[in-house]
Coordinates of C-alpha atoms in Angstrom, one line a residue:
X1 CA 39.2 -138.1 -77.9
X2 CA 39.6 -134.6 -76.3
X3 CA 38.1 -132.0 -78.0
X4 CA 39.8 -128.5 -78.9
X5 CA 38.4 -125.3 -79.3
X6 CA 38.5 -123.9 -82.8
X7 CA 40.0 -120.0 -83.3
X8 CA 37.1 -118.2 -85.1
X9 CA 38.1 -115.5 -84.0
X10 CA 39.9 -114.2 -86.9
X11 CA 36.7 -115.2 -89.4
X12 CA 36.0 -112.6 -92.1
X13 CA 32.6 -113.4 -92.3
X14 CA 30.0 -114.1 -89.9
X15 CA 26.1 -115.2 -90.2
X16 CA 24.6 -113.6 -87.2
X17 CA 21.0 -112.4 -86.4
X18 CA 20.5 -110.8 -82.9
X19 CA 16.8 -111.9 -82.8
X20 CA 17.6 -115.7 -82.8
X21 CA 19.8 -115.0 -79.8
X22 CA 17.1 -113.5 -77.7
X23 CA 15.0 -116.3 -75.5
X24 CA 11.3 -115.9 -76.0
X25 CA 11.0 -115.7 -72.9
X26 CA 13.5 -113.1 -71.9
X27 CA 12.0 -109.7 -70.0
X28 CA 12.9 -107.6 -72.6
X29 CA 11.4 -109.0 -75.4
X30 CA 7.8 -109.6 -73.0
X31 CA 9.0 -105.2 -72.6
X32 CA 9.1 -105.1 -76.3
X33 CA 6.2 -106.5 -77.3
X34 CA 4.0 -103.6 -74.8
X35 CA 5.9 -101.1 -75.7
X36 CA 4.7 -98.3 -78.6
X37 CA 7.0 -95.5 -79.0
X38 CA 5.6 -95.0 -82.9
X39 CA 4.3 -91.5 -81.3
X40 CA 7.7 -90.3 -80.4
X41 CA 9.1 -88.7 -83.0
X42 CA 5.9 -86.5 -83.3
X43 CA 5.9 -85.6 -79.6
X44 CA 9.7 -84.2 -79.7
X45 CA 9.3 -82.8 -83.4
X46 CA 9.0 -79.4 -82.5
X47 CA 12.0 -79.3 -80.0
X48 CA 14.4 -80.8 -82.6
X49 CA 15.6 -78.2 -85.6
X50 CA 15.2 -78.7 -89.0
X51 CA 18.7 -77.3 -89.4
X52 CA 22.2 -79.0 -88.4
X53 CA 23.4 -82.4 -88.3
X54 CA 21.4 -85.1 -87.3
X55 CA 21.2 -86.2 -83.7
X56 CA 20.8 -89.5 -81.8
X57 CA 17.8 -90.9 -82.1
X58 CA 15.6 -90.4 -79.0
X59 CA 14.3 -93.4 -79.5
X60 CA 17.8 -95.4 -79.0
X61 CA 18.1 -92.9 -75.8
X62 CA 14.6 -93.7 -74.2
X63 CA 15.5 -97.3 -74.7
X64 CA 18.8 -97.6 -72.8
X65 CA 17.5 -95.9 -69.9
X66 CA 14.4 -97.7 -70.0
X67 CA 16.8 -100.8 -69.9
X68 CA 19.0 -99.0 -67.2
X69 CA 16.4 -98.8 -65.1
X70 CA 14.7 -102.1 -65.6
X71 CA 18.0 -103.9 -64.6
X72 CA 18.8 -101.5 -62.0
X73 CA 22.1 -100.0 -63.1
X74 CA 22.2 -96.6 -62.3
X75 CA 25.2 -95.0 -63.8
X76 CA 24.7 -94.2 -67.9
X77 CA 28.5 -94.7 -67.8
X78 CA 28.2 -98.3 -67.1
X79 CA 25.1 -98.2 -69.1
X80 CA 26.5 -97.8 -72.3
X81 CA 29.4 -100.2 -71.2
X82 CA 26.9 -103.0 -70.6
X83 CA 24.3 -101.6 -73.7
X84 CA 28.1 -102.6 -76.2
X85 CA 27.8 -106.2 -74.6
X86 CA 25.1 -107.2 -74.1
X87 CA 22.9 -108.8 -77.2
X88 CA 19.3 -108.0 -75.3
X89 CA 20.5 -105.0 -74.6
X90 CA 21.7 -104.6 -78.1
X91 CA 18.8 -105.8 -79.6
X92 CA 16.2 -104.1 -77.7
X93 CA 18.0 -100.8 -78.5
X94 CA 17.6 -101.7 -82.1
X95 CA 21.3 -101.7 -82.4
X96 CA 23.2 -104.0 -84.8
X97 CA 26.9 -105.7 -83.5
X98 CA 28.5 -103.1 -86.2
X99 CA 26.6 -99.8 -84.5
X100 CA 28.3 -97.7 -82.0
X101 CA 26.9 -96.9 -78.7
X102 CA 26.0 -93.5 -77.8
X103 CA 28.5 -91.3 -75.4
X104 CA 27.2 -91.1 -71.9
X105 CA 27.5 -87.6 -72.5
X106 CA 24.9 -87.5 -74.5
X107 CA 22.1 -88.5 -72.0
X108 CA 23.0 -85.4 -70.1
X109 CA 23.0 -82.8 -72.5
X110 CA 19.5 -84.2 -73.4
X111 CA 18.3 -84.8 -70.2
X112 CA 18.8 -81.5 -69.2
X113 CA 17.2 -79.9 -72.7
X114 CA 15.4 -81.0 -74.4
X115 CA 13.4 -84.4 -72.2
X116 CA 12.9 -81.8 -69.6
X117 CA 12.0 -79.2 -71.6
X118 CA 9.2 -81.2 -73.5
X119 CA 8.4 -83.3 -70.6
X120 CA 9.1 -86.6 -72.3
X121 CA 9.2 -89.4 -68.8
X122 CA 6.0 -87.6 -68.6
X123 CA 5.0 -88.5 -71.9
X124 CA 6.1 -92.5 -71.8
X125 CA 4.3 -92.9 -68.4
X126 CA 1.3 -91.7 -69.8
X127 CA 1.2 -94.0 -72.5
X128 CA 2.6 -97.0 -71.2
X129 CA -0.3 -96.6 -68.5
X130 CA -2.8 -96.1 -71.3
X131 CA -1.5 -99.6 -72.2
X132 CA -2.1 -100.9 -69.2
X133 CA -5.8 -99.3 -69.4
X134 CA -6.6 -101.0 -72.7
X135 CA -5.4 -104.5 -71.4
X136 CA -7.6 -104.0 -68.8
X137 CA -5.3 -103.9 -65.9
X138 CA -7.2 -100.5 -64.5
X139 CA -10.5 -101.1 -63.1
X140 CA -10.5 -97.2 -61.2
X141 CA -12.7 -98.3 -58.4
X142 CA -10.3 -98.4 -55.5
X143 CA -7.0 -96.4 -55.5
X144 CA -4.2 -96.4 -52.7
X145 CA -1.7 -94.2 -52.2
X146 CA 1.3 -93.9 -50.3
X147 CA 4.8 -91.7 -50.3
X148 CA 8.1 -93.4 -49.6
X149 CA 11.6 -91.6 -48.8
X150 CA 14.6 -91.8 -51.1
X151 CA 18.0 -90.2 -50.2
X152 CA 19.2 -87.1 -52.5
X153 CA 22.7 -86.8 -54.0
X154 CA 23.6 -84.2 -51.3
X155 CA 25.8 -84.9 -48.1
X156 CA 25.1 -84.1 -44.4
X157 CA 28.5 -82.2 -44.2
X158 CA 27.3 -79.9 -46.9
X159 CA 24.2 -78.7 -45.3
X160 CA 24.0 -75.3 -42.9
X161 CA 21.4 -74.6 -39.9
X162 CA 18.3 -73.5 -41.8
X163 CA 18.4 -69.5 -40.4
X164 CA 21.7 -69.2 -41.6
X165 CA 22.4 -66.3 -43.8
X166 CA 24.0 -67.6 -46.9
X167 CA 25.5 -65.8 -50.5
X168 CA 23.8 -67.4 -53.4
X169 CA 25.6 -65.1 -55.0
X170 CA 28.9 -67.0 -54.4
X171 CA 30.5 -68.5 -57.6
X172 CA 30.9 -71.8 -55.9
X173 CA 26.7 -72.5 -54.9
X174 CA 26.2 -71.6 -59.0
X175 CA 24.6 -75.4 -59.4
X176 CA 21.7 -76.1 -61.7
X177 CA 20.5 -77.4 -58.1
X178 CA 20.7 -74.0 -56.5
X179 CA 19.6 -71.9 -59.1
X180 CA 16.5 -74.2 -59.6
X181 CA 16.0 -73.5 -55.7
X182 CA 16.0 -69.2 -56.1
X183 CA 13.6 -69.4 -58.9
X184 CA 11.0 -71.3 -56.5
X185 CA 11.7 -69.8 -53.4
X186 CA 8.2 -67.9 -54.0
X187 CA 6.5 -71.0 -54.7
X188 CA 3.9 -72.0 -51.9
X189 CA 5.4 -75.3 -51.6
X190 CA 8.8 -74.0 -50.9
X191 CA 7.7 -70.8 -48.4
X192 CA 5.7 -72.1 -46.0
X193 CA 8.5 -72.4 -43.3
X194 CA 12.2 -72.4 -42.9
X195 CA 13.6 -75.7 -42.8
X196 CA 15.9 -76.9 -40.1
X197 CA 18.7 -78.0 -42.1
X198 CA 19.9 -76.5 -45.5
X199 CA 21.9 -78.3 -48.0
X200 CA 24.4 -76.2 -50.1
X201 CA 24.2 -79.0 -53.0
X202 CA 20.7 -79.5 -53.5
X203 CA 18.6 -76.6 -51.6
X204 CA 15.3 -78.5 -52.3
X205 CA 16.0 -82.1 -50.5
X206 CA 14.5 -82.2 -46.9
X207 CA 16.4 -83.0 -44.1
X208 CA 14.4 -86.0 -42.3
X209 CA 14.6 -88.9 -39.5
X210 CA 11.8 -90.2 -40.6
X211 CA 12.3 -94.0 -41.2
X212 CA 14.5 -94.0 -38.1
X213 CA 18.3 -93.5 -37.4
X214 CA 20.5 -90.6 -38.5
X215 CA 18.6 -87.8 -40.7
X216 CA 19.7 -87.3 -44.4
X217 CA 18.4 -85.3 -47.1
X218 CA 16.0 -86.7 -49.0
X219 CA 12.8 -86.6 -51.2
X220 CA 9.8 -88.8 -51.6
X221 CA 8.4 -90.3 -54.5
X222 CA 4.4 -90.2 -53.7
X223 CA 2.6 -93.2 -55.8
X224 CA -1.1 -93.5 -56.4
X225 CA -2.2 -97.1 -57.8
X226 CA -4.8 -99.0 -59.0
X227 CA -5.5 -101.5 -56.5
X228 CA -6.7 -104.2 -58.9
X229 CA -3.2 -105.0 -60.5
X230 CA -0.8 -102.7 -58.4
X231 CA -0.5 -100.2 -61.3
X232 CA 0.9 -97.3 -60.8
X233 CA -1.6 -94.6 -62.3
X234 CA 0.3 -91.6 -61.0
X235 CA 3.3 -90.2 -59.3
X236 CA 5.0 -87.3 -58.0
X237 CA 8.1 -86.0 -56.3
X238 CA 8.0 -83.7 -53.1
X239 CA 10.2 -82.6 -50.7
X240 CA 10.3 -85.3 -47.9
X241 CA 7.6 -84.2 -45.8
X242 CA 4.2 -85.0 -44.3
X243 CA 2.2 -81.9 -45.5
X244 CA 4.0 -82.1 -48.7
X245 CA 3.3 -85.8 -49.1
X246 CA -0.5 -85.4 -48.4
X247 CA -1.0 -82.4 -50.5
X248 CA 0.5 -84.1 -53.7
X249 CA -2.8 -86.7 -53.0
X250 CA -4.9 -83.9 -54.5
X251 CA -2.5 -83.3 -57.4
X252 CA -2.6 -87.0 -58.9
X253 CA -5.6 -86.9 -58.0
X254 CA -7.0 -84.7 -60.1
X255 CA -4.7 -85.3 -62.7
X256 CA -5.6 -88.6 -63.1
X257 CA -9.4 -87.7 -63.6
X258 CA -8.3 -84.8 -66.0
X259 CA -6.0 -86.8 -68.4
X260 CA -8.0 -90.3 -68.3
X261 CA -11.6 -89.5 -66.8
X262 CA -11.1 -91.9 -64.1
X263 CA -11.8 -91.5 -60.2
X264 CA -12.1 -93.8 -57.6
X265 CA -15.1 -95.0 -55.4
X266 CA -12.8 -95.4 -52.8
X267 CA -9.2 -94.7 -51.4
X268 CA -7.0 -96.1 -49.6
X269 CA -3.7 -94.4 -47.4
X270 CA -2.9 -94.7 -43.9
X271 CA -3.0 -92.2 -41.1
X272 CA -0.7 -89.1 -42.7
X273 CA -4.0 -88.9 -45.4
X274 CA -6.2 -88.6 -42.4
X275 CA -6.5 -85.1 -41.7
X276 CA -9.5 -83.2 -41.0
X277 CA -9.1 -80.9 -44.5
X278 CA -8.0 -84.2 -46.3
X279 CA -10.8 -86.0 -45.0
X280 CA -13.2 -83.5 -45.9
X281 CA -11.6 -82.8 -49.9
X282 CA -12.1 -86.9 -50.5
X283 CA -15.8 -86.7 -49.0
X284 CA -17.2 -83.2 -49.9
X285 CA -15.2 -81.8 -52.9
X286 CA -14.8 -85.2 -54.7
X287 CA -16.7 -87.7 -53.4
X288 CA -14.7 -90.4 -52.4
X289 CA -14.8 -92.8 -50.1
X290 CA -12.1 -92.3 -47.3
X291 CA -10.5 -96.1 -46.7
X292 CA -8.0 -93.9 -44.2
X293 CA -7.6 -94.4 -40.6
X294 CA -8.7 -90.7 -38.9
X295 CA -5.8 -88.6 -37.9
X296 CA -7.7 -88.0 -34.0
X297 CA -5.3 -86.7 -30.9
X298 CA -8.2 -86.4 -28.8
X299 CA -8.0 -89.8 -27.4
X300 CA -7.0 -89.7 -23.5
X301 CA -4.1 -91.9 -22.3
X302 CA -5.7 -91.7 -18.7
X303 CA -8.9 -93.2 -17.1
X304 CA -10.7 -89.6 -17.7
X305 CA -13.5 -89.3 -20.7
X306 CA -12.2 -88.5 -24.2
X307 CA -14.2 -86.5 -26.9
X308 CA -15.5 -89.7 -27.9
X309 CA -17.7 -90.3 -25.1
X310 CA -19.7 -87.4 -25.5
X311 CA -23.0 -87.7 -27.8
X312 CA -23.0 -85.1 -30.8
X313 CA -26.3 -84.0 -31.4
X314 CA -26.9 -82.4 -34.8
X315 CA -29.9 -80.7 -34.6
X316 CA -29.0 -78.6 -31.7
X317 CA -25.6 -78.4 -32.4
X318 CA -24.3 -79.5 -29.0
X319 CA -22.5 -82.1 -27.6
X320 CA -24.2 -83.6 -24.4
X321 CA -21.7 -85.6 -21.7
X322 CA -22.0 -88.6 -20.1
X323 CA -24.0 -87.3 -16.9
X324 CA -26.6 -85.5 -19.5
X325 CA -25.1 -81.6 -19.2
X326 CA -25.0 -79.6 -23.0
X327 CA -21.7 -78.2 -24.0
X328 CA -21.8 -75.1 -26.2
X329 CA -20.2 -73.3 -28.6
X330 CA -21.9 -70.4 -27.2
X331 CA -24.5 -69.8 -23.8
X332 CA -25.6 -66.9 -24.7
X333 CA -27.0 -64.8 -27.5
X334 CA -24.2 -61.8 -29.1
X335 CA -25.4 -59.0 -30.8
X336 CA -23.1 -59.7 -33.6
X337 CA -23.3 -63.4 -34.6
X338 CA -19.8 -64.9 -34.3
X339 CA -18.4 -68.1 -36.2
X340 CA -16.4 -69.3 -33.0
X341 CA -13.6 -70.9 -35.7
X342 CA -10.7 -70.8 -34.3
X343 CA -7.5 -70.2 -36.2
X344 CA -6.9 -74.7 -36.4
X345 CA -10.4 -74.7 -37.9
X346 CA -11.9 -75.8 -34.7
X347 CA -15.0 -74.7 -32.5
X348 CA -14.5 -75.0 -29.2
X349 CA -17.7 -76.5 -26.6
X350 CA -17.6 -75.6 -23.8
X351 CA -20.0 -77.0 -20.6
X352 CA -21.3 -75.2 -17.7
X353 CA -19.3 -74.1 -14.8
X354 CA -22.4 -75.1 -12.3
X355 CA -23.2 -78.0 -14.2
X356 CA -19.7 -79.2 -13.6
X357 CA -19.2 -78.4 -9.8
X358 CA -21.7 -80.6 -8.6
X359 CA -21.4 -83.4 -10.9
X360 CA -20.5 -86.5 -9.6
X361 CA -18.9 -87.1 -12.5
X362 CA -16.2 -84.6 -12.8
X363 CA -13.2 -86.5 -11.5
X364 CA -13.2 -88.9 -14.4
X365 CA -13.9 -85.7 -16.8
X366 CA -12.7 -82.8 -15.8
X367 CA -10.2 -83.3 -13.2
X368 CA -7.5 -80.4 -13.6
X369 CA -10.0 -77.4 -14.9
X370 CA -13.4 -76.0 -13.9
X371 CA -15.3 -76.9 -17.1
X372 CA -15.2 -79.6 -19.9
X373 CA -14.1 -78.3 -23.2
X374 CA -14.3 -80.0 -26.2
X375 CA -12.6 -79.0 -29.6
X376 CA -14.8 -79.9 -33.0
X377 CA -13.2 -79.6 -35.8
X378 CA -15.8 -77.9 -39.1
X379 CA -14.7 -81.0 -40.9
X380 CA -15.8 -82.8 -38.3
X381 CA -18.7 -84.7 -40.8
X382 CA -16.3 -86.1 -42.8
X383 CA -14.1 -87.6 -40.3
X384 CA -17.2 -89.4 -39.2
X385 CA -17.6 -90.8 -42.3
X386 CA -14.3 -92.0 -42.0
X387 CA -14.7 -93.4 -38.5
X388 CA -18.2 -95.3 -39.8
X389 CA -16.3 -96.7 -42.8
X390 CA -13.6 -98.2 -40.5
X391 CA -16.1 -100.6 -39.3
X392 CA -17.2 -102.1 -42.3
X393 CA -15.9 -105.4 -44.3
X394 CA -14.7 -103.4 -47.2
X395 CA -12.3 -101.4 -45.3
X396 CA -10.5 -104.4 -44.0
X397 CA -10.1 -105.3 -47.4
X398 CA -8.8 -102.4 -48.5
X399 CA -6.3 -102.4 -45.5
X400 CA -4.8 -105.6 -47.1
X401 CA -4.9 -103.9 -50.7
X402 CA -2.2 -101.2 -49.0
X403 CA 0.2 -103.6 -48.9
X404 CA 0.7 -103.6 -52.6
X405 CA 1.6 -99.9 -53.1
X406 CA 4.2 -100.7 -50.3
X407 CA 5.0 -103.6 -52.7
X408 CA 6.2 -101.3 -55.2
X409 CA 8.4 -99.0 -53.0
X410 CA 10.5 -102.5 -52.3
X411 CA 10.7 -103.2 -55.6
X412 CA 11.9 -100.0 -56.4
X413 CA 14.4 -99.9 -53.8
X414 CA 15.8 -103.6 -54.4
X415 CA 15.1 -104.3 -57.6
X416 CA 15.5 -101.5 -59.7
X417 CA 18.1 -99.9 -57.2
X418 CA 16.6 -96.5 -56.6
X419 CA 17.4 -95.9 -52.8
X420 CA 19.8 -92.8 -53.6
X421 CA 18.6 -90.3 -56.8
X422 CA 21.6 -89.3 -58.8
X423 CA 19.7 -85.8 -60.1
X424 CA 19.7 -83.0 -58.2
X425 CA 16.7 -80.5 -57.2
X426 CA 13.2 -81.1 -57.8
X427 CA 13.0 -81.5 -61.4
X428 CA 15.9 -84.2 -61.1
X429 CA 13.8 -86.1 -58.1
X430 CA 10.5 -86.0 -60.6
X431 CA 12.6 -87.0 -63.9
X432 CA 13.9 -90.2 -61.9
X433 CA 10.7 -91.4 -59.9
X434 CA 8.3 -90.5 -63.4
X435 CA 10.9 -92.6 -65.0
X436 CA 11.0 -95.7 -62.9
X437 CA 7.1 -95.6 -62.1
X438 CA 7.1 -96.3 -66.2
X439 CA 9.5 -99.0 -66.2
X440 CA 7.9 -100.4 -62.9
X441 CA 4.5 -100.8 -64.9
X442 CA 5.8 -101.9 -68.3
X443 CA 7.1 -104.6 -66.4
X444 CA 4.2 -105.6 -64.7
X445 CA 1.9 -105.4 -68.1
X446 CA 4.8 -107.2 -69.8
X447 CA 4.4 -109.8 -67.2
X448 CA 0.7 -109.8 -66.8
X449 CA 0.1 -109.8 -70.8
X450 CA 2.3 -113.2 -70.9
X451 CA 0.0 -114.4 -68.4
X452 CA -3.5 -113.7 -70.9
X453 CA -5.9 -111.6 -70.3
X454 CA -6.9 -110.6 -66.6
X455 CA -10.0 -112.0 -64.9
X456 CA -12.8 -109.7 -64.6
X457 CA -15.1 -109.7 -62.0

């Protein structure tokens, strides 16, 4: 007999309970189960008044974007389109069928208040990585770190030759963006230099080529991980640059060991951490072990001897060449002593012009010039500790470990859909990467919590 589909549709009365409609094993509900936001309402009390009717609950806010960015669905239009639908959704939002979604409206007015005001994504990375910490996913021994570029909401047509005069004064430039820009224009990250290309939308983003192709605007979302379980431990937004990346190193860093006593043995990054002043910070200042190939242009593309060759001899403080002949910093004695630093943090050794005339060696050394000169950089110490770490087992491990902070820039990108920020200016880059570095690790401790506990070792 064939069957025929019954109208229920006009039932008066339903038995329905969202929970039995949510598969144990859906990601959400593993989410669920690590997430504690029993603190909220304290954090956010005193930026809330006591007057006035009542608002949304933050709570039902942090949830849907939490759930926006875990399924990669970056418009809070659609959001609340797919949060009415949707019974996980619904459900992990603590939202009955009969209770209204909140206006997408509403996630700006408080993005731009109040979250940024109290520094909530902040808040819920923090304590979804101190999760993480008491599940045992942290060991702090070995960190990596890495910076990857994302595009900002700002088109190449809008954007003006860097040295171009322009009126911020001009009614149209009057963007949250812009003004954002003029109040750190003093900052030191901001007046180093002039960039080459200006956008009129978001003053802040960075013009750059550097993954190849045309250049765009952009920023770059700098992680620092755990290498034990890939967890992110910090992160931090920068203009999309190479100083600007390495610098914001020292920031998480530092944070880290201020807000969670933790510092690495050892850490990991590839050659844009290996800088002579970088070098030196991890080794001297903190004490870390450099797992970072050394940033060294000294290296010859001919047959003729590089720096390398020469034998550094502490003691004397002079570098001897191949064919035996000392090159100093200095061949005779001043009446005022001189520190020979040069303004790149260099001290230049130089040889001997006789020594170098009659040596038989001086077409393989010094072709083009009289004399040899050599440029040794005052952190020069702790780039050797670099170099004598790169032979070693342990940092062909951590080479390997890399790959997972690299990992988590695909996953970002693919998964969760972040290859384009939707906020503008600085504080718009750092609420969007803080925010899906959170979501990125409550999914990995949702995951590795259904797994048991980790094995230690």
């Amino acid at each position: 007999m064939m069957g025929q589909l019954s109208s229920g549709q006009n039932r008066l009365f339903y038995s329905f309970n969202l929970e039995d409609h949510i598969p144990a094993n859906h990601l959400l509900r593993s989410i669920d189960q690590c997430l504690d936001l029993s603190d909220l309402r304290d954090y956010l009390a005193d930026f809330y008044s006591p007057l006035g009717r009542p608002s949304i609950d933050p709570e039902l806010m942090l949830r849907m974007l939490i759930v926006g960015y875990c399924y990669g669905i970056r418009s809070e239009r659609r959001l609340c389109e797919e949060a009415h639908l949707n019974l996980a959704y619904r459900w992990f939002c603590r939202l009955s069928l009969e209770d209204e979604v909140p206006n997408h409206s509403t996630f700006s007015k408080n993005r731009h208040g109040r979250f940024r005001d109290s520094d909530l994504f902040r808040w819920l990375f923090n304590e979804v990585l101190r999760r993480c910490m008491d599940a045992g996913l942290v060991k702090g021994e070995g960190f990596a770190v890495d910076a990857s570029i994302i595009k900002a909401d700002a088109s190449r047509q809008r954007g003006i030759p860097g040295d171009e005069q322009v009126n911020w004064g001009d009614p149209a430039l009057s963007t949250r963006a812009v003004r954002e820009y003029l109040e750190g224009l003093d900052a030191e990250a901001l007046g180093e230099t002039l960039p080459k290309y200006l956008s009129l939308t978001d003053p802040q983003a960075r013009w750059t080529a550097a993954p190849g192709g045309p250049a765009f605007f952009a920023y770059s979302t700098n992680y620092l991980i755990d290498t034990e379980h890939g967890v992110i431990v910090d992160v931090e937004a920068t203009p999309a640059h190479r100083t600007a990346e390495a610098e914001s190193t020292k920031t998480m860093i530092d944070r880290v060991e201020d807000r969670f006593d933790i510092k690495p043995d050892r850490l990991i990054g590839d050659t844009a951490y290996g800088t002579a002043p970088m070098l030196a910070w991890m080794v001297e200042e903190k004490e870390i072990e450099p797992h970072v190939p050394v940033w060294d242009k000294t290296e010859r593309k001919d047959d003729s001897f590089s720096s390398s060759d020469f034998h550094w001899n502490e003691e004397t403080e002079e570098y001897r060449c191949p064919a035996g002949n000392a090159l100093r910093s200095e061949w005779r004695a001043f009446k005022n002593e001189r520190s020979h630093v040069t303004k790149a943090n260099t001290i230049n050794f130089r040889s001997r012009k006789t020594d170098c005339a009659t040596c038989p060696m001086k077409a393989k050394c010094c072709p083009n010039t009289s004399i040899r000169k050599i440029a040794r950089s005052v952190h020069e110490a702790a780039r050797d500790v670099a170099r004598r770490i790169a032979t070693t087992p342990g940092y062909v491990r951590s080479r390997h470990e890399r790959k997972k902070v690299e990992m988590l820039f695909a996953h970002l990108k693919r998964i969760l859909k972040l290859d384009r920020l939707r906020l503008r200016g600085m504080r718009g880059a750092t609420d969007e990467f803080t925010l899906a570095a959170a979501v990125q690790n409550l999914r990995r401790l949702a995951k590795l919590s259904s797994q048991g506990p980790p094995l230690t070792g």
